[in-house]
Short mmCIF file of C-alpha atoms in Angstrom, two decimals:
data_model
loop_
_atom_site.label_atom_id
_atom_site.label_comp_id
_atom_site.label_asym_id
_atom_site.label_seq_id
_atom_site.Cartn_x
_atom_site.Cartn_y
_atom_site.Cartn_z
CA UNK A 169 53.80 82.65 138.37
CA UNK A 170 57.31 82.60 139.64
CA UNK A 171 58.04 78.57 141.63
CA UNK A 172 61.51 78.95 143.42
CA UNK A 173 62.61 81.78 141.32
CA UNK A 174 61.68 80.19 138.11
CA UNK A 175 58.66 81.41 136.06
CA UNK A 176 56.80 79.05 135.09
CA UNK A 177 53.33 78.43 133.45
CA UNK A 178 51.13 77.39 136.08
CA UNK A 179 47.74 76.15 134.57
CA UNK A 180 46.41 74.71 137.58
CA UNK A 181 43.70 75.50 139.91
CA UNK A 182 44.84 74.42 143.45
CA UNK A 183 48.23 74.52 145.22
CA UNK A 184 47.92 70.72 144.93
CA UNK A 185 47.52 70.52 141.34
CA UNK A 186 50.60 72.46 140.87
CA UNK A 187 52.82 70.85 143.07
CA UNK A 188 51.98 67.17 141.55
CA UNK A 189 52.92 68.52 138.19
CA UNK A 190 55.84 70.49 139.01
CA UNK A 191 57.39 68.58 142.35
CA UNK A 192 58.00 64.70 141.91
CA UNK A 193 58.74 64.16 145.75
CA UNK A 194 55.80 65.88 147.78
CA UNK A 195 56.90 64.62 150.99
CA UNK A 196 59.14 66.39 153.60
CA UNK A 197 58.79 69.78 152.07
CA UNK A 198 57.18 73.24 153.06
CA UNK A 199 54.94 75.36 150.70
CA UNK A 200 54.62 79.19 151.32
CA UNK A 201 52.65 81.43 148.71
CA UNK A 202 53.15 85.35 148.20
CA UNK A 203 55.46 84.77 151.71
CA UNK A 204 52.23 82.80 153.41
CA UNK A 205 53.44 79.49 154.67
CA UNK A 206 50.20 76.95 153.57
CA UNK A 207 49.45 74.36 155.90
CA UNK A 208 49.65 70.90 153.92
CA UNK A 209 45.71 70.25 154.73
CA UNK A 210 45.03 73.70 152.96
CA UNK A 211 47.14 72.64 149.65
CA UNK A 212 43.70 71.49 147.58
CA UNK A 213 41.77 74.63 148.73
CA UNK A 214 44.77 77.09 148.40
CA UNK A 215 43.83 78.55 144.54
CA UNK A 216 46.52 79.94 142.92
CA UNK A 217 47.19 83.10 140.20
CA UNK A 218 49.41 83.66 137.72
CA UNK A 219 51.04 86.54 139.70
CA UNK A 220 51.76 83.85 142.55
CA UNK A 221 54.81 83.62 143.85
CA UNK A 222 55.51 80.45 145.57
CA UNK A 223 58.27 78.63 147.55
CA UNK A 224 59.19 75.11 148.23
CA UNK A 225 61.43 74.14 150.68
CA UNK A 226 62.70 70.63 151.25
CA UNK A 227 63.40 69.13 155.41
CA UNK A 228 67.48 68.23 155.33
CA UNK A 229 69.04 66.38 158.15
CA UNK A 230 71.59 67.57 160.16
CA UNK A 231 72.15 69.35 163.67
#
């Protein structure tokens, strides 16, 4: 599975999983898989495959 343009071996189950073993800040950021934004209440039901591509993008301040 590719994680912000990086492949990377996955070997988790749920969205969840992989995003506490691959992103040490979980908070303030947006998730989409395969282009599908997940809502943060789907992240432990949202399975993921090793042909997953997935996307995390961080809130930044400004105006």
């Amino acid at each position: 599975m590719r994680l912000n343009g990086v492949e990377i071996n996955g070997g988790a189950e749920s969205l969840l999983e992989l995003l506490e073993r691959q992103i040490p800040i979980r908070h303030g950021i947006a998730v989409a898989v395969n282009g599908d934004v997940i809502p943060r209440s789907e992240w432990a039901q949202c399975r993921v495959e090793p042909s997953d591509v997935i996307e995390v993008v961080t809130a930044a301040a400004g105006g």
